[in-house]
């Protein structure tokens, strides 16, 4: 248990007790809120849909390409012209598709898409079997 003791003297003096579990719960909620806010700002600007699960059979299963360390959202959008969605995965892959199967491939927390794009380090290029999905035409 963490005890915080203010420097006040006399009757105005109080003791606040906070358990480590409560601090961790607050930290987790703040992180979730921060991710939600970042996701809203992100999607308003560039057509970002969210971070989604993938597997060997592929959520976005058209024109899968390993672009390598030169991957950018613009390159993936160009690669996926004619499709509705583009997905960035594992820091180097670009995937295309027209449907999102949310039951089989659900949206997950933003921290699951944790691999930055080499050329755009402020943008996450998915993760291991995780797609950062965008609209091809925002």
mmCIF file of N, CA and C in Angstrom, residues 30-118:
data_model
loop_
_atom_site.group_PDB
_atom_site.id
_atom_site.type_symbol
_atom_site.label_atom_id
_atom_site.label_comp_id
_atom_site.label_asym_id
_atom_site.label_seq_id
_atom_site.Cartn_x
_atom_site.Cartn_y
_atom_site.Cartn_z
ATOM 1 N N UNK A 30 -6.450 5.214 -18.121
ATOM 2 C CA UNK A 30 -5.907 6.395 -18.794
ATOM 3 C C UNK A 30 -5.280 6.026 -20.136
ATOM 4 N N UNK A 31 -4.587 4.884 -20.181
ATOM 5 C CA UNK A 31 -3.988 4.426 -21.431
ATOM 6 C C UNK A 31 -5.072 4.128 -22.466
ATOM 7 N N UNK A 32 -6.154 3.433 -22.035
ATOM 8 C CA UNK A 32 -7.263 3.135 -22.940
ATOM 9 C C UNK A 32 -7.897 4.416 -23.473
ATOM 10 N N UNK A 33 -8.088 5.383 -22.593
ATOM 11 C CA UNK A 33 -8.674 6.667 -22.995
ATOM 12 C C UNK A 33 -7.763 7.390 -23.980
ATOM 13 N N UNK A 34 -6.475 7.380 -23.696
ATOM 14 C CA UNK A 34 -5.509 8.016 -24.589
ATOM 15 C C UNK A 34 -5.528 7.362 -25.966
ATOM 16 N N UNK A 35 -5.580 6.027 -26.003
ATOM 17 C CA UNK A 35 -5.624 5.320 -27.284
ATOM 18 C C UNK A 35 -6.894 5.665 -28.050
ATOM 19 N N UNK A 36 -8.015 5.746 -27.338
ATOM 20 C CA UNK A 36 -9.280 6.083 -27.999
ATOM 21 C C UNK A 36 -9.224 7.481 -28.596
ATOM 22 N N UNK A 37 -8.680 8.432 -27.840
ATOM 23 C CA UNK A 37 -8.561 9.806 -28.335
ATOM 24 C C UNK A 37 -7.619 9.864 -29.530
ATOM 25 N N UNK A 38 -6.483 9.184 -29.438
ATOM 26 C CA UNK A 38 -5.537 9.163 -30.560
ATOM 27 C C UNK A 38 -6.159 8.521 -31.788
ATOM 28 N N UNK A 39 -6.920 7.458 -31.589
ATOM 29 C CA UNK A 39 -7.585 6.788 -32.704
ATOM 30 C C UNK A 39 -8.584 7.697 -33.392
ATOM 31 N N UNK A 40 -9.342 8.484 -32.612
ATOM 32 C CA UNK A 40 -10.305 9.410 -33.198
ATOM 33 C C UNK A 40 -9.599 10.490 -34.005
ATOM 34 N N UNK A 41 -8.550 11.050 -33.455
ATOM 35 C CA UNK A 41 -7.805 12.095 -34.173
ATOM 36 C C UNK A 41 -7.164 11.518 -35.421
ATOM 37 N N UNK A 42 -6.625 10.318 -35.287
ATOM 38 C CA UNK A 42 -5.960 9.632 -36.392
ATOM 39 C C UNK A 42 -6.950 9.400 -37.531
ATOM 40 N N UNK A 43 -8.129 8.833 -37.205
ATOM 41 C CA UNK A 43 -9.098 8.476 -38.239
ATOM 42 C C UNK A 43 -9.677 9.696 -38.928
ATOM 43 N N UNK A 44 -9.797 10.806 -38.213
ATOM 44 C CA UNK A 44 -10.347 12.015 -38.821
ATOM 45 C C UNK A 44 -9.408 12.570 -39.882
ATOM 46 N N UNK A 45 -8.126 12.292 -39.757
ATOM 47 C CA UNK A 45 -7.137 12.885 -40.651
ATOM 48 C C UNK A 45 -6.800 12.044 -41.876
ATOM 49 N N UNK A 46 -6.719 10.744 -41.732
ATOM 50 C CA UNK A 46 -6.163 9.962 -42.835
ATOM 51 C C UNK A 46 -6.894 8.665 -43.168
ATOM 52 N N UNK A 47 -8.137 8.541 -42.770
ATOM 53 C CA UNK A 47 -8.914 7.364 -43.124
ATOM 54 C C UNK A 47 -8.597 6.124 -42.311
ATOM 55 N N UNK A 48 -7.947 6.289 -41.167
ATOM 56 C CA UNK A 48 -7.593 5.146 -40.320
ATOM 57 C C UNK A 48 -8.849 4.508 -39.746
ATOM 58 N N UNK A 49 -8.939 3.186 -39.855
ATOM 59 C CA UNK A 49 -10.089 2.438 -39.348
ATOM 60 C C UNK A 49 -9.775 1.846 -37.978
ATOM 61 N N UNK A 50 -8.578 1.256 -37.823
ATOM 62 C CA UNK A 50 -8.199 0.664 -36.545
ATOM 63 C C UNK A 50 -7.214 -0.473 -36.703
ATOM 64 N N UNK A 51 -6.878 -1.075 -35.572
ATOM 65 C CA UNK A 51 -5.962 -2.210 -35.512
ATOM 66 C C UNK A 51 -6.796 -3.493 -35.440
ATOM 67 N N UNK A 52 -6.517 -4.439 -36.345
ATOM 68 C CA UNK A 52 -7.321 -5.663 -36.443
ATOM 69 C C UNK A 52 -6.447 -6.912 -36.423
ATOM 70 N N UNK A 53 -7.033 -7.970 -35.923
ATOM 71 C CA UNK A 53 -6.393 -9.291 -35.915
ATOM 72 C C UNK A 53 -6.287 -9.802 -37.347
ATOM 73 N N UNK A 54 -5.264 -10.576 -37.610
ATOM 74 C CA UNK A 54 -5.097 -11.260 -38.892
ATOM 75 C C UNK A 54 -4.619 -12.680 -38.596
ATOM 76 N N UNK A 55 -4.582 -13.517 -39.603
ATOM 77 C CA UNK A 55 -4.012 -14.855 -39.472
ATOM 78 C C UNK A 55 -3.492 -15.309 -40.832
ATOM 79 N N UNK A 56 -3.045 -16.536 -40.902
ATOM 80 C CA UNK A 56 -2.449 -17.088 -42.120
ATOM 81 C C UNK A 56 -3.378 -16.968 -43.328
ATOM 82 N N UNK A 57 -4.694 -17.042 -43.113
ATOM 83 C CA UNK A 57 -5.658 -16.999 -44.223
ATOM 84 C C UNK A 57 -5.956 -15.577 -44.692
ATOM 85 N N UNK A 58 -5.549 -14.593 -43.965
ATOM 86 C CA UNK A 58 -5.587 -13.175 -44.304
ATOM 87 C C UNK A 58 -6.970 -12.533 -44.244
ATOM 88 N N UNK A 59 -7.051 -11.496 -43.425
ATOM 89 C CA UNK A 59 -8.247 -10.669 -43.327
ATOM 90 C C UNK A 59 -8.435 -9.892 -44.635
ATOM 91 N N UNK A 60 -7.399 -9.214 -45.068
ATOM 92 C CA UNK A 60 -7.399 -8.528 -46.365
ATOM 93 C C UNK A 60 -6.552 -9.407 -47.287
ATOM 94 N N UNK A 61 -7.215 -10.172 -48.134
ATOM 95 C CA UNK A 61 -6.497 -11.257 -48.824
ATOM 96 C C UNK A 61 -6.211 -11.024 -50.306
ATOM 97 N N UNK A 62 -6.187 -9.773 -50.723
ATOM 98 C CA UNK A 62 -5.855 -9.476 -52.114
ATOM 99 C C UNK A 62 -4.547 -8.689 -52.181
ATOM 100 N N UNK A 63 -3.757 -8.971 -53.174
ATOM 101 C CA UNK A 63 -2.537 -8.230 -53.478
ATOM 102 C C UNK A 63 -1.617 -8.071 -52.271
ATOM 103 N N UNK A 64 -1.413 -9.149 -51.537
ATOM 104 C CA UNK A 64 -0.498 -9.117 -50.400
ATOM 105 C C UNK A 64 0.914 -8.925 -50.938
ATOM 106 N N UNK A 65 1.629 -7.931 -50.402
ATOM 107 C CA UNK A 65 2.962 -7.630 -50.908
ATOM 108 C C UNK A 65 3.883 -7.207 -49.775
ATOM 109 N N UNK A 66 5.114 -7.725 -49.802
ATOM 110 C CA UNK A 66 6.124 -7.286 -48.855
ATOM 111 C C UNK A 66 6.844 -6.098 -49.487
ATOM 112 N N UNK A 67 6.487 -4.907 -49.045
ATOM 113 C CA UNK A 67 7.044 -3.680 -49.602
ATOM 114 C C UNK A 67 8.443 -3.417 -49.033
ATOM 115 N N UNK A 68 8.710 -3.941 -47.866
ATOM 116 C CA UNK A 68 10.012 -3.752 -47.233
ATOM 117 C C UNK A 68 10.078 -2.467 -46.432
ATOM 118 N N UNK A 69 11.292 -2.012 -46.175
ATOM 119 C CA UNK A 69 11.505 -0.847 -45.319
ATOM 120 C C UNK A 69 11.113 0.477 -45.959
ATOM 121 N N UNK A 70 10.630 0.458 -47.187
ATOM 122 C CA UNK A 70 10.205 1.694 -47.836
ATOM 123 C C UNK A 70 8.690 1.878 -47.750
ATOM 124 N N UNK A 71 8.018 1.068 -46.947
ATOM 125 C CA UNK A 71 6.558 1.114 -46.845
ATOM 126 C C UNK A 71 6.080 2.477 -46.334
ATOM 127 N N UNK A 72 5.044 2.982 -46.971
ATOM 128 C CA UNK A 72 4.342 4.186 -46.515
ATOM 129 C C UNK A 72 2.860 3.954 -46.761
ATOM 130 N N UNK A 73 2.030 4.729 -46.106
ATOM 131 C CA UNK A 73 0.595 4.635 -46.349
ATOM 132 C C UNK A 73 0.293 4.981 -47.806
ATOM 133 N N UNK A 74 0.947 5.985 -48.343
ATOM 134 C CA UNK A 74 0.715 6.388 -49.735
ATOM 135 C C UNK A 74 1.050 5.246 -50.700
ATOM 136 N N UNK A 75 2.162 4.540 -50.469
ATOM 137 C CA UNK A 75 2.529 3.411 -51.338
ATOM 138 C C UNK A 75 1.498 2.297 -51.257
ATOM 139 N N UNK A 76 1.013 2.026 -50.046
ATOM 140 C CA UNK A 76 0.009 0.970 -49.899
ATOM 141 C C UNK A 76 -1.308 1.374 -50.554
ATOM 142 N N UNK A 77 -1.660 2.627 -50.437
ATOM 143 C CA UNK A 77 -2.884 3.091 -51.104
ATOM 144 C C UNK A 77 -2.746 2.962 -52.619
ATOM 145 N N UNK A 78 -1.603 3.301 -53.152
ATOM 146 C CA UNK A 78 -1.359 3.152 -54.588
ATOM 147 C C UNK A 78 -1.422 1.673 -54.981
ATOM 148 N N UNK A 79 -0.800 0.836 -54.182
ATOM 149 C CA UNK A 79 -0.787 -0.614 -54.406
ATOM 150 C C UNK A 79 -2.209 -1.188 -54.388
ATOM 151 N N UNK A 80 -3.086 -0.593 -53.555
ATOM 152 C CA UNK A 80 -4.445 -1.116 -53.369
ATOM 153 C C UNK A 80 -5.517 -0.343 -54.135
ATOM 154 N N UNK A 81 -5.125 0.442 -55.132
ATOM 155 C CA UNK A 81 -6.119 1.160 -55.941
ATOM 156 C C UNK A 81 -7.159 0.174 -56.454
ATOM 157 N N UNK A 82 -8.427 0.563 -56.362
ATOM 158 C CA UNK A 82 -9.512 -0.301 -56.810
ATOM 159 C C UNK A 82 -10.120 -1.126 -55.674
ATOM 160 N N UNK A 83 -9.475 -1.136 -54.518
ATOM 161 C CA UNK A 83 -10.006 -1.817 -53.337
ATOM 162 C C UNK A 83 -10.476 -0.768 -52.333
ATOM 163 N N UNK A 84 -11.261 -1.206 -51.364
ATOM 164 C CA UNK A 84 -11.790 -0.294 -50.358
ATOM 165 C C UNK A 84 -10.809 -0.057 -49.205
ATOM 166 N N UNK A 85 -10.096 -1.122 -48.794
ATOM 167 C CA UNK A 85 -9.222 -1.034 -47.627
ATOM 168 C C UNK A 85 -7.788 -1.421 -47.956
ATOM 169 N N UNK A 86 -6.871 -0.819 -47.216
ATOM 170 C CA UNK A 86 -5.476 -1.247 -47.257
ATOM 171 C C UNK A 86 -5.036 -1.510 -45.823
ATOM 172 N N UNK A 87 -4.226 -2.525 -45.640
ATOM 173 C CA UNK A 87 -3.716 -2.863 -44.325
ATOM 174 C C UNK A 87 -2.202 -2.852 -44.331
ATOM 175 N N UNK A 88 -1.619 -2.284 -43.292
ATOM 176 C CA UNK A 88 -0.173 -2.294 -43.117
ATOM 177 C C UNK A 88 0.116 -3.297 -42.008
ATOM 178 N N UNK A 89 1.056 -4.214 -42.272
ATOM 179 C CA UNK A 89 1.314 -5.274 -41.299
ATOM 180 C C UNK A 89 2.801 -5.551 -41.151
ATOM 181 N N UNK A 90 3.208 -5.806 -39.930
ATOM 182 C CA UNK A 90 4.546 -6.262 -39.574
ATOM 183 C C UNK A 90 5.652 -5.322 -40.052
ATOM 184 N N UNK A 91 5.299 -4.059 -40.217
ATOM 185 C CA UNK A 91 6.289 -3.061 -40.583
ATOM 186 C C UNK A 91 6.725 -3.071 -42.029
ATOM 187 N N UNK A 92 6.297 -4.077 -42.822
ATOM 188 C CA UNK A 92 6.752 -4.162 -44.217
ATOM 189 C C UNK A 92 5.680 -4.613 -45.207
ATOM 190 N N UNK A 93 4.568 -5.162 -44.728
ATOM 191 C CA UNK A 93 3.557 -5.735 -45.634
ATOM 192 C C UNK A 93 2.421 -4.778 -45.898
ATOM 193 N N UNK A 94 1.903 -4.864 -47.121
ATOM 194 C CA UNK A 94 0.759 -4.095 -47.572
ATOM 195 C C UNK A 94 -0.277 -5.097 -48.086
ATOM 196 N N UNK A 95 -1.509 -4.996 -47.595
ATOM 197 C CA UNK A 95 -2.574 -5.919 -47.972
ATOM 198 C C UNK A 95 -3.786 -5.129 -48.447
ATOM 199 N N UNK A 96 -4.599 -5.714 -49.311
ATOM 200 C CA UNK A 96 -5.764 -5.031 -49.870
ATOM 201 C C UNK A 96 -7.009 -5.898 -49.695
ATOM 202 N N UNK A 97 -8.172 -5.248 -49.607
ATOM 203 C CA UNK A 97 -9.432 -5.980 -49.530
ATOM 204 C C UNK A 97 -10.619 -5.047 -49.599
ATOM 205 N N UNK A 98 -11.801 -5.658 -49.717
ATOM 206 C CA UNK A 98 -13.036 -4.876 -49.835
ATOM 207 C C UNK A 98 -13.987 -5.055 -48.665
ATOM 208 N N UNK A 99 -13.716 -6.023 -47.777
ATOM 209 C CA UNK A 99 -14.607 -6.247 -46.643
ATOM 210 C C UNK A 99 -13.805 -6.426 -45.356
ATOM 211 N N UNK A 100 -14.428 -6.029 -44.264
ATOM 212 C CA UNK A 100 -13.859 -6.272 -42.939
ATOM 213 C C UNK A 100 -14.736 -7.309 -42.248
ATOM 214 N N UNK A 101 -14.160 -8.442 -41.917
ATOM 215 C CA UNK A 101 -14.888 -9.515 -41.236
ATOM 216 C C UNK A 101 -14.632 -9.383 -39.740
ATOM 217 N N UNK A 102 -15.449 -8.570 -39.077
ATOM 218 C CA UNK A 102 -15.196 -8.231 -37.683
ATOM 219 C C UNK A 102 -15.366 -9.392 -36.711
ATOM 220 N N UNK A 103 -16.161 -10.394 -37.065
ATOM 221 C CA UNK A 103 -16.316 -11.538 -36.156
ATOM 222 C C UNK A 103 -15.076 -12.427 -36.180
ATOM 223 N N UNK A 104 -14.581 -12.732 -37.363
ATOM 224 C CA UNK A 104 -13.411 -13.594 -37.486
ATOM 225 C C UNK A 104 -12.120 -12.834 -37.206
ATOM 226 N N UNK A 105 -12.080 -11.566 -37.594
ATOM 227 C CA UNK A 105 -10.891 -10.732 -37.437
ATOM 228 C C UNK A 105 -11.283 -9.454 -36.685
ATOM 229 N N UNK A 106 -11.423 -9.533 -35.367
ATOM 230 C CA UNK A 106 -11.928 -8.377 -34.604
ATOM 231 C C UNK A 106 -10.923 -7.237 -34.479
ATOM 232 N N UNK A 107 -11.481 -6.082 -34.214
ATOM 233 C CA UNK A 107 -10.677 -4.913 -33.899
ATOM 234 C C UNK A 107 -10.082 -5.144 -32.513
ATOM 235 N N UNK A 108 -8.821 -4.761 -32.334
ATOM 236 C CA UNK A 108 -8.134 -4.955 -31.056
ATOM 237 C C UNK A 108 -7.553 -3.633 -30.580
ATOM 238 N N UNK A 109 -6.959 -3.641 -29.398
ATOM 239 C CA UNK A 109 -6.406 -2.405 -28.842
ATOM 240 C C UNK A 109 -5.278 -1.877 -29.725
ATOM 241 N N UNK A 110 -5.164 -0.568 -29.755
ATOM 242 C CA UNK A 110 -4.181 0.089 -30.615
ATOM 243 C C UNK A 110 -2.749 -0.351 -30.318
ATOM 244 N N UNK A 111 -2.469 -0.685 -29.080
ATOM 245 C CA UNK A 111 -1.103 -1.083 -28.715
ATOM 246 C C UNK A 111 -0.693 -2.406 -29.356
ATOM 247 N N UNK A 112 -1.649 -3.169 -29.920
ATOM 248 C CA UNK A 112 -1.303 -4.401 -30.650
ATOM 249 C C UNK A 112 -0.624 -4.084 -31.981
ATOM 250 N N UNK A 113 -0.920 -2.940 -32.551
ATOM 251 C CA UNK A 113 -0.261 -2.488 -33.781
ATOM 252 C C UNK A 113 0.911 -1.622 -33.344
ATOM 253 N N UNK A 114 2.041 -2.276 -33.102
ATOM 254 C CA UNK A 114 3.147 -1.618 -32.406
ATOM 255 C C UNK A 114 4.451 -1.558 -33.195
ATOM 256 N N UNK A 115 4.374 -1.775 -34.510
ATOM 257 C CA UNK A 115 5.590 -1.716 -35.327
ATOM 258 C C UNK A 115 5.549 -0.449 -36.186
ATOM 259 N N UNK A 116 6.430 0.504 -35.900
ATOM 260 C CA UNK A 116 6.430 1.736 -36.691
ATOM 261 C C UNK A 116 6.886 1.494 -38.127
ATOM 262 N N UNK A 117 6.345 2.272 -39.034
ATOM 263 C CA UNK A 117 6.797 2.233 -40.425
ATOM 264 C C UNK A 117 8.185 2.876 -40.477
ATOM 265 N N UNK A 118 9.102 2.278 -41.207
ATOM 266 C CA UNK A 118 10.483 2.777 -41.258
ATOM 267 C C UNK A 118 10.554 4.203 -41.801
#
